[in-house]
Coordinates of N, CA, C and O in Angstrom, one line a residue:
M1 N 35.0 19.0 28.6 CA 34.1 19.2 29.7 C 35.1 19.3 30.8 O 35.8 18.4 31.4
K2 N 35.1 20.8 31.4 CA 35.8 21.0 32.7 C 35.5 20.6 33.8 O 34.5 20.4 34.1
Q3 N 36.5 19.7 34.7 CA 35.9 18.6 35.7 C 36.2 19.5 36.9 O 37.4 20.7 37.0
L4 N 35.0 20.0 37.7 CA 35.2 20.6 38.9 C 36.0 20.3 39.8 O 36.3 18.5 40.4
P5 N 36.8 20.8 41.1 CA 37.7 20.4 42.0 C 37.0 19.7 42.9 O 36.0 19.6 43.4
S6 N 37.5 18.9 43.2 CA 37.2 17.9 44.5 C 37.0 18.7 45.9 O 37.6 19.4 45.9
L7 N 36.2 17.9 46.7 CA 36.0 18.9 48.1 C 37.6 19.0 48.7 O 37.5 19.8 49.4
R8 N 38.3 18.1 48.6 CA 39.5 17.7 49.4 C 40.4 18.6 48.7 O 41.2 20.0 49.5
Q9 N 40.3 19.1 47.4 CA 41.2 20.3 46.6 C 40.6 21.6 47.1 O 41.4 22.4 47.4
A10 N 39.2 21.5 47.5 CA 38.8 22.8 47.7 C 38.9 23.3 49.3 O 39.1 24.4 49.5
A11 N 38.9 22.2 49.9 CA 39.6 22.7 51.4 C 40.8 23.1 51.5 O 41.2 24.0 52.2
C12 N 41.9 22.5 50.4 CA 43.0 22.3 50.7 C 43.0 24.3 50.2 O 44.0 25.0 50.6
A13 N 42.4 24.5 49.1 CA 42.8 25.9 48.7 C 42.3 27.0 49.4 O 42.6 28.4 49.8
A14 N 40.7 26.7 50.3 CA 40.5 27.6 51.5 C 41.6 27.3 52.5 O 41.7 28.9 52.7
L15 N 42.3 26.6 53.2 CA 43.3 27.0 54.1 C 44.1 27.4 53.4 O 44.9 28.6 54.2
L16 N 44.8 27.4 52.1 CA 45.9 28.3 51.5 C 45.4 29.7 51.3 O 46.4 30.7 51.4
A17 N 44.5 30.0 51.1 CA 43.9 31.5 50.8 C 43.6 31.9 52.3 O 44.0 33.2 52.5
L18 N 43.5 31.4 53.5 CA 43.9 31.8 54.9 C 45.5 32.0 55.2 O 45.6 32.7 56.2
A19 N 46.3 31.5 54.6 CA 47.7 31.3 54.7 C 48.6 32.8 55.1 O 49.2 33.2 56.0
P20 N 48.0 33.7 53.9 CA 48.9 35.0 54.5 C 48.7 35.6 55.6 O 49.2 36.3 56.5
A21 N 46.8 35.4 56.0 CA 46.8 35.8 57.4 C 47.5 35.3 58.4 O 48.0 35.8 59.5
A22 N 47.5 33.9 58.2 CA 48.3 33.2 59.3 C 49.8 33.7 59.5 O 50.2 33.6 60.2
Q23 N 50.4 33.7 58.0 CA 52.0 34.4 58.2 C 51.9 35.6 58.7 O 53.1 35.7 59.2
A24 N 51.1 36.5 58.6 CA 51.2 37.9 59.2 C 50.8 38.0 60.9 O 51.6 38.7 61.4
Q25 N 50.4 36.7 61.5 CA 50.4 36.6 63.2 C 51.2 35.1 63.3 O 51.3 34.6 62.7
T26 N 51.5 35.5 64.5 CA 52.5 34.3 65.1 C 51.6 33.3 65.5 O 50.6 33.1 65.8
A27 N 52.3 31.8 65.4 CA 51.5 30.7 66.0 C 51.7 30.6 67.6 O 53.0 31.2 67.8
G28 N 50.8 30.0 68.0 CA 51.1 29.8 69.6 C 50.0 29.4 70.2 O 48.8 29.0 69.7
L29 N 49.8 29.6 71.6 CA 49.1 29.2 72.6 C 47.9 30.7 72.4 O 48.4 31.9 72.6
I30 N 46.8 30.3 72.8 CA 45.8 31.2 72.8 C 45.8 31.7 74.6 O 45.4 30.7 75.2
E31 N 45.9 33.0 74.5 CA 45.5 33.5 75.9 C 44.1 32.9 76.7 O 43.0 33.2 76.0
N32 N 43.9 32.1 77.8 CA 42.7 32.0 78.1 C 41.7 33.0 78.7 O 42.3 33.5 79.9
R33 N 40.8 33.7 78.3 CA 40.1 34.8 78.9 C 38.8 34.4 78.5 O 38.1 33.7 78.1
P34 N 37.8 34.6 79.7 CA 36.3 34.5 79.6 C 35.9 35.2 78.1 O 36.1 36.2 77.5
L35 N 34.8 34.3 77.8 CA 34.0 34.9 76.8 C 32.4 34.4 76.9 O 32.0 33.6 77.7
S36 N 31.4 34.8 76.1 CA 30.1 34.5 76.3 C 29.3 34.6 74.8 O 28.9 36.0 74.9
E37 N 30.0 33.6 74.5 CA 28.9 33.8 72.7 C 28.4 32.1 72.3 O 28.6 31.5 73.1
T38 N 27.0 32.8 71.9 CA 26.3 31.8 71.4 C 26.4 31.7 69.8 O 25.9 32.6 69.1
W39 N 26.6 30.2 69.3 CA 26.5 30.3 67.7 C 25.9 29.0 67.6 O 25.4 28.1 68.4
L40 N 25.2 29.1 66.5 CA 24.0 28.1 65.5 C 24.6 27.6 64.4 O 24.8 28.5 63.9
N41 N 24.0 26.1 64.4 CA 24.6 25.6 63.1 C 23.3 25.2 62.8 O 22.2 24.5 63.2
A42 N 23.5 24.7 61.3 CA 22.7 23.7 60.4 C 22.9 22.2 59.8 O 22.5 21.6 59.5
G43 N 24.0 21.7 61.1 CA 24.6 20.4 60.7 C 26.1 20.6 60.3 O 26.2 21.5 60.2
F44 N 26.0 19.7 59.3 CA 27.6 19.2 58.8 C 27.4 19.3 57.2 O 26.6 18.6 56.7
Y45 N 28.8 19.2 56.6 CA 29.0 18.2 55.3 C 30.1 17.7 55.2 O 31.0 18.1 56.2
S46 N 30.0 16.6 55.1 CA 31.1 15.5 55.2 C 31.8 14.8 53.9 O 30.9 14.3 53.0
Y47 N 33.2 14.9 53.7 CA 33.3 14.9 52.1 C 34.1 13.0 52.9 O 35.6 13.2 53.9
H48 N 33.4 12.1 52.7 CA 34.3 10.9 53.6 C 35.1 10.2 52.6 O 35.3 10.6 50.9
F49 N 36.5 10.0 53.3 CA 37.6 9.2 52.7 C 37.1 8.1 51.8 O 37.7 8.0 50.9
Q50 N 36.2 7.3 52.4 CA 35.8 6.0 51.6 C 35.1 6.2 50.5 O 33.6 6.2 51.1
R51 N 34.9 6.8 49.6 CA 33.7 7.6 48.4 C 33.1 6.2 48.1 O 32.0 6.5 47.5
D52 N 33.5 5.2 48.1 CA 32.7 3.8 47.6 C 31.8 3.2 48.5 O 31.0 2.5 48.1
K53 N 31.4 3.4 49.8 CA 30.5 3.3 50.8 C 29.1 3.8 50.7 O 28.4 3.2 51.3
N54 N 28.7 4.5 49.6 CA 27.3 5.2 49.4 C 26.9 5.9 50.6 O 26.0 5.8 51.3
L55 N 27.7 6.6 51.3 CA 27.7 7.2 52.4 C 26.9 8.5 52.2 O 27.1 9.2 51.3
N56 N 26.2 9.1 53.2 CA 25.4 10.3 52.9 C 26.2 11.6 53.4 O 26.9 11.8 54.6
D57 N 26.7 12.3 52.5 CA 28.0 13.4 52.6 C 27.3 14.8 53.3 O 27.5 15.4 53.9
S58 N 25.7 15.0 53.0 CA 25.0 16.0 53.6 C 24.4 15.7 55.0 O 23.4 14.6 54.6
N59 N 24.9 16.1 56.0 CA 24.3 15.8 57.4 C 23.5 17.1 58.2 O 23.9 17.5 58.9
P60 N 22.2 17.5 57.7 CA 21.3 18.3 58.1 C 21.2 18.3 59.5 O 21.0 16.9 59.8
G61 N 20.9 19.3 60.4 CA 20.4 19.0 61.7 C 20.4 20.8 62.4 O 20.5 21.4 61.5
L62 N 20.6 20.3 63.3 CA 20.4 21.5 64.4 C 21.5 21.8 65.5 O 21.2 20.6 66.1
G63 N 22.1 22.7 65.7 CA 23.1 22.2 66.8 C 23.3 23.6 67.4 O 23.3 24.8 66.9
A64 N 23.9 24.2 68.4 CA 24.7 25.0 69.0 C 25.8 25.2 69.9 O 26.4 23.8 70.1
E65 N 26.6 26.2 69.9 CA 27.9 26.1 70.4 C 27.7 27.2 71.5 O 27.6 28.2 70.9
Y66 N 28.6 26.8 73.0 CA 28.5 28.2 73.5 C 29.8 28.2 74.2 O 30.4 27.7 74.7
R67 N 30.5 29.5 73.4 CA 31.9 29.5 73.8 C 32.0 30.7 75.0 O 31.4 31.3 74.8
F68 N 32.6 29.8 76.1 CA 32.4 30.3 77.3 C 33.9 30.7 77.6 O 34.2 31.5 78.4
S69 N 34.8 30.7 76.9 CA 36.2 31.1 76.8 C 37.0 31.0 75.9 O 36.5 30.5 74.7
T70 N 38.3 31.9 75.6 CA 39.0 31.9 74.2 C 39.5 30.8 73.8 O 39.8 30.6 72.6
V71 N 39.2 29.4 74.5 CA 39.9 28.2 73.9 C 39.0 27.1 74.2 O 39.2 25.9 73.7
A72 N 37.9 27.5 74.8 CA 36.8 26.3 75.2 C 35.4 26.6 74.9 O 35.2 27.9 74.9
S73 N 34.5 26.0 74.4 CA 33.2 26.2 74.3 C 32.7 24.7 74.5 O 33.3 23.7 74.2
A74 N 31.3 24.9 74.7 CA 30.5 23.4 75.0 C 29.5 23.2 73.5 O 28.8 24.5 73.0
T75 N 29.2 22.1 73.1 CA 28.4 22.1 72.0 C 27.6 20.8 72.2 O 27.7 20.1 72.9
A76 N 26.1 20.9 71.6 CA 25.2 20.1 71.3 C 24.8 20.2 70.4 O 24.2 21.1 69.6
G77 N 23.8 18.7 69.8 CA 22.7 19.2 68.5 C 22.4 17.6 68.6 O 22.7 16.9 68.6
R78 N 21.9 17.8 67.2 CA 21.3 16.8 66.3 C 21.3 16.8 64.6 O 21.1 17.9 64.4
F79 N 21.6 15.7 64.3 CA 22.0 15.6 62.9 C 21.5 14.2 62.4 O 21.2 13.4 62.8
Y80 N 21.1 14.3 60.6 CA 21.0 13.5 59.9 C 22.4 12.9 59.8 O 23.2 13.4 58.8
N81 N 22.9 11.6 59.9 CA 24.3 11.2 59.9 C 24.7 10.6 58.4 O 23.8 10.3 57.5
S82 N 26.1 10.1 58.5 CA 26.3 9.5 57.1 C 25.7 8.0 56.9 O 25.9 7.3 55.6
D83 N 25.1 7.3 57.9 CA 24.5 6.3 57.6 C 23.3 6.6 57.6 O 22.7 5.1 57.7
R84 N 22.4 7.5 57.7 CA 21.3 8.0 57.3 C 20.1 7.4 58.1 O 19.2 6.7 58.4
A85 N 20.9 7.8 59.5 CA 20.1 7.5 60.9 C 20.6 9.0 61.7 O 21.2 9.9 61.1
Y86 N 19.5 9.1 62.4 CA 19.6 10.4 63.2 C 20.6 10.0 64.2 O 20.4 9.1 65.1
S87 N 21.2 11.1 64.7 CA 22.2 11.5 65.6 C 22.2 12.6 66.8 O 21.9 13.2 66.3
N88 N 22.6 12.0 67.9 CA 22.8 13.4 68.6 C 23.9 13.5 69.0 O 25.0 12.6 69.3
Y89 N 24.5 14.5 69.4 CA 25.9 15.0 70.2 C 26.2 15.8 71.4 O 25.5 16.6 71.6
L90 N 27.3 15.8 72.2 CA 27.6 16.6 73.2 C 28.3 16.8 73.3 O 29.7 15.6 73.6
G91 N 29.5 17.8 73.6 CA 30.8 18.0 73.7 C 31.5 19.1 74.2 O 30.7 20.1 74.4
V92 N 32.5 18.8 74.5 CA 33.8 20.2 74.9 C 34.7 20.4 73.5 O 35.5 19.6 73.4
Y93 N 34.7 21.7 73.1 CA 36.0 21.9 71.9 C 37.1 22.1 73.3 O 36.5 23.2 73.9
Y94 N 37.9 22.1 73.1 CA 39.5 22.6 73.6 C 40.5 22.7 72.5 O 40.7 22.0 71.8
Q95 N 40.9 24.1 72.2 CA 41.4 24.7 71.3 C 42.6 25.6 71.6 O 42.5 26.9 71.5
P96 N 43.4 25.2 72.3 CA 44.2 26.0 73.1 C 45.5 26.9 72.0 O 46.6 27.7 72.3
L97 N 45.2 26.2 71.0 CA 46.5 26.7 69.7 C 46.0 27.7 69.2 O 44.8 27.7 68.4
H98 N 46.8 28.4 68.4 CA 46.5 29.1 67.1 C 47.6 29.0 66.0 O 48.5 29.1 66.3
V99 N 46.7 29.4 64.8 CA 47.8 29.6 63.6 C 47.4 30.7 63.1 O 46.2 30.6 61.9
G100 N 47.6 32.0 63.0 CA 47.1 32.9 62.8 C 45.6 33.0 63.4 O 45.4 32.9 64.5
P101 N 44.7 33.2 62.4 CA 43.1 33.5 63.0 C 42.3 31.8 63.0 O 41.6 31.9 63.3
L102 N 43.3 31.0 63.2 CA 42.8 29.6 63.1 C 43.0 29.2 64.6 O 44.1 29.4 65.0
R103 N 42.1 28.6 65.1 CA 42.0 27.8 66.5 C 42.3 26.3 66.1 O 41.4 25.8 65.3
V104 N 43.1 25.5 66.8 CA 43.4 24.4 66.8 C 43.2 23.5 67.8 O 44.0 24.3 69.3
G105 N 42.5 22.6 68.0 CA 42.5 21.4 69.0 C 42.1 20.1 68.9 O 41.9 19.7 67.9
A106 N 40.8 20.1 69.6 CA 39.9 19.0 69.2 C 38.6 19.1 69.8 O 38.4 20.1 71.1
V107 N 37.8 18.1 69.9 CA 36.5 18.1 70.6 C 36.5 16.7 71.3 O 36.7 16.0 70.4
I108 N 35.9 16.8 72.4 CA 36.0 15.5 73.0 C 34.6 15.2 73.3 O 33.8 16.4 74.2
G109 N 33.6 14.5 73.2 CA 32.4 14.5 73.7 C 31.7 12.8 73.5 O 32.5 11.8 73.2
G110 N 30.6 12.8 73.2 CA 29.9 11.6 72.9 C 28.7 11.6 71.6 O 28.5 12.8 71.6
F111 N 28.5 10.6 71.0 CA 27.7 10.5 70.0 C 26.7 9.0 69.7 O 26.9 8.5 70.7
N112 N 25.4 9.3 69.3 CA 24.6 8.0 69.2 C 23.8 7.9 67.8 O 24.5 8.8 67.1
G113 N 23.4 6.8 67.5 CA 22.9 6.9 66.2 C 23.6 6.3 65.4 O 22.9 5.9 64.1
Y114 N 24.4 5.6 65.3 CA 25.1 4.8 64.3 C 24.9 3.6 64.6 O 25.3 3.0 65.2
P115 N 24.3 2.9 63.6 CA 23.8 1.6 63.9 C 24.8 0.4 64.0 O 24.6 -0.5 64.8
K116 N 26.1 0.8 63.6 CA 27.1 -0.3 63.7 C 28.1 0.0 64.5 O 29.0 -1.0 65.1
M117 N 27.6 1.2 65.6 CA 28.6 1.4 66.7 C 27.8 1.1 67.9 O 26.6 1.9 68.3
R118 N 27.9 0.3 68.8 CA 27.3 0.1 70.1 C 25.5 -0.1 69.8 O 24.9 0.6 70.9
D119 N 25.4 -0.5 68.5 CA 23.9 -0.3 68.0 C 23.2 0.8 68.1 O 22.0 0.6 68.7
G120 N 23.8 1.6 67.8 CA 23.1 3.2 68.1 C 23.2 3.6 69.3 O 22.6 4.5 69.0
G121 N 23.9 3.1 70.2 CA 23.9 3.6 71.6 C 25.3 4.9 71.7 O 25.8 4.9 70.9
W122 N 25.2 5.5 72.9 CA 26.1 6.4 72.9 C 27.4 5.9 72.7 O 28.0 5.0 73.5
F123 N 28.6 6.5 72.6 CA 29.9 6.3 72.2 C 30.5 7.5 72.4 O 30.5 8.6 71.9
P124 N 32.3 7.2 73.1 CA 33.1 8.5 73.2 C 33.4 8.6 71.9 O 33.8 7.7 71.0
A125 N 34.3 10.1 71.8 CA 34.8 10.5 70.7 C 36.0 11.6 70.6 O 35.1 12.4 71.7
L126 N 37.2 11.3 70.4 CA 38.2 12.6 70.3 C 38.3 12.9 68.7 O 38.5 12.4 68.0
I127 N 37.9 14.2 68.2 CA 38.0 14.5 67.0 C 38.6 15.8 67.0 O 38.5 16.7 67.5
P128 N 39.9 16.0 65.9 CA 40.6 17.2 65.9 C 39.9 17.9 65.2 O 39.0 17.6 64.2
T129 N 39.9 19.4 65.5 CA 39.2 20.3 65.0 C 40.0 21.6 64.9 O 41.1 21.8 65.6
V130 N 39.5 22.3 63.6 CA 40.2 23.6 63.0 C 39.3 24.5 63.1 O 38.1 24.3 62.5
S131 N 39.0 25.6 63.8 CA 38.0 26.7 63.8 C 38.6 27.8 63.2 O 39.3 28.6 63.1
Y132 N 37.7 28.9 62.5 CA 37.7 30.2 62.2 C 36.7 30.8 62.2 O 35.3 30.3 62.0
E133 N 36.6 32.0 62.8 CA 35.5 32.6 63.3 C 35.8 34.1 62.9 O 36.9 34.5 63.0
Y134 N 34.7 35.0 62.3 CA 35.1 36.3 61.7 C 33.7 36.9 62.0 O 32.5 36.7 61.3
Q135 N 33.4 37.7 63.0 CA 32.5 38.3 63.5 C 31.0 37.8 63.5 O 31.6 36.8 65.0
R136 N 30.3 37.3 62.8 CA 29.3 36.7 63.1 C 29.0 35.5 62.4 O 28.2 34.7 62.4
V137 N 30.4 34.9 61.7 CA 30.1 33.9 60.9 C 31.7 33.0 61.3 O 32.7 33.6 61.8
G138 N 31.1 31.6 61.2 CA 32.3 30.8 61.5 C 32.6 29.6 60.8 O 31.1 29.2 60.1
I139 N 33.4 28.8 60.7 CA 33.3 27.4 60.3 C 34.3 26.4 61.1 O 35.2 26.9 61.6
N140 N 33.6 25.5 61.5 CA 34.5 24.4 62.0 C 34.8 23.3 60.9 O 33.9 22.7 60.5
L141 N 36.2 23.0 61.2 CA 36.6 21.8 60.4 C 37.1 20.7 61.2 O 37.8 20.8 62.0
A142 N 36.2 19.4 61.1 CA 36.7 18.5 62.2 C 37.3 17.0 60.9 O 37.0 17.1 59.9
I143 N 38.1 16.6 61.8 CA 39.1 15.4 60.9 C 38.6 14.0 61.7 O 39.1 13.6 62.8
V144 N 37.4 13.6 60.7 CA 36.9 12.7 61.7 C 37.8 11.1 61.2 O 37.6 10.9 60.0
P145 N 38.2 10.4 62.3 CA 38.9 9.2 62.1 C 38.1 7.8 61.9 O 36.9 8.0 62.0
S146 N 38.7 7.0 60.8 CA 37.7 5.9 60.5 C 37.6 4.8 61.8 O 38.9 5.1 62.6
Y147 N 36.8 4.3 62.2 CA 36.9 3.3 63.3 C 36.7 1.9 62.7 O 35.2 1.5 62.6
K148 N 37.3 0.8 62.4 CA 36.8 -0.2 62.0 C 35.8 -0.4 60.8 O 36.0 0.5 59.8
D149 N 34.9 -1.2 60.9 CA 33.9 -1.0 59.9 C 32.8 -0.3 60.3 O 31.5 -0.4 59.7
R150 N 33.0 0.4 61.3 CA 31.6 0.9 62.3 C 31.5 2.3 62.1 O 30.7 2.9 62.0
L151 N 32.7 3.1 61.7 CA 32.0 4.6 61.3 C 33.3 4.8 60.6 O 34.6 4.2 60.5
Y152 N 33.2 5.5 59.3 CA 33.6 5.8 58.5 C 34.0 7.5 58.2 O 33.5 8.4 58.7
G153 N 35.7 7.7 58.0 CA 36.4 8.8 58.2 C 36.0 10.0 57.3 O 35.6 9.5 56.1
A154 N 36.1 11.2 57.9 CA 35.7 12.2 56.7 C 36.3 13.3 57.2 O 36.7 13.5 58.1
L155 N 36.1 14.5 56.3 CA 36.7 16.1 56.8 C 35.3 16.4 56.7 O 33.9 16.4 55.9
S156 N 34.8 17.2 57.9 CA 33.5 17.2 58.1 C 33.4 18.9 58.2 O 34.1 19.4 59.3
F157 N 32.2 19.6 57.7 CA 32.6 21.3 57.9 C 31.1 21.7 58.2 O 30.1 20.8 58.0
Q158 N 31.5 22.7 59.3 CA 30.1 23.0 59.8 C 30.0 24.4 60.1 O 31.2 25.1 60.6
L159 N 29.3 24.7 59.3 CA 29.4 26.5 59.3 C 28.3 27.2 60.2 O 27.2 26.3 60.7
K160 N 28.7 27.9 61.0 CA 27.8 28.6 62.0 C 27.8 30.1 62.3 O 28.6 30.5 61.6
L161 N 26.7 30.2 63.0 CA 26.2 31.9 63.1 C 26.0 32.3 64.7 O 25.6 31.5 65.1
K162 N 26.9 33.1 64.3 CA 27.2 33.8 66.2 C 25.5 35.1 66.4 O 25.3 35.3 65.5
V163 N 24.7 34.4 67.3 CA 23.7 35.0 67.7 C 23.5 35.6 68.8 O 22.7 36.7 69.0
F164 N 24.3 35.2 69.8 CA 24.5 36.4 70.8 C 25.8 36.5 71.3 O 26.7 35.8 71.2
E165 N 25.7 37.3 72.2 CA 27.1 37.9 72.4 C 27.1 38.4 73.8 O 26.3 39.1 74.0

C-alpha cells in the first residue's frame, strides 16, 4: 500500500513549488504603504511536533485580519484549540521582509483558553509567520514554538479569504 506524504513533507513541497516565483523576484524589505483589506478565516490546521500527545490538529473557528499596510495587519478570532478547549486571540502581524511572493515576519499578541497555561487565562505570544496572498485567497503559516509542558509546538496553517478591499 502506498503511504501518503506527511504534512511536514507536504508543507516543504508547497514551499518548494513557490521557489521559482521566489527566485524570479528579489528578497528584501517590503515598502511600507497603506492598505485597507479585510480577510476572514475558519480557524487553523496544526501539525504538532509531538505526535504522541494526542493533540487536536483540527482547530476550527472564526477569525479576521485587517491589513492596514503592506507590512502590518491586526488579527482577532476564536478557535477550538489543540487541548480541545476554546481559545481567543488578538494580535498584530509585522512582516517587513519578502522572499518573492512570501511575506516573512511574526505575529505578536495574546491568547487564552489553554488549560495548562496560566489556568486558561491570557498570555503573550510571539510567533514567526510566513504569509502568501493571491488576489482573494491566502495562507498564513505559523511556526508555533513549544513552551515547557504547557503549550505544544506545531506548524499551523490558516487559509483566508479577502472579503473587502
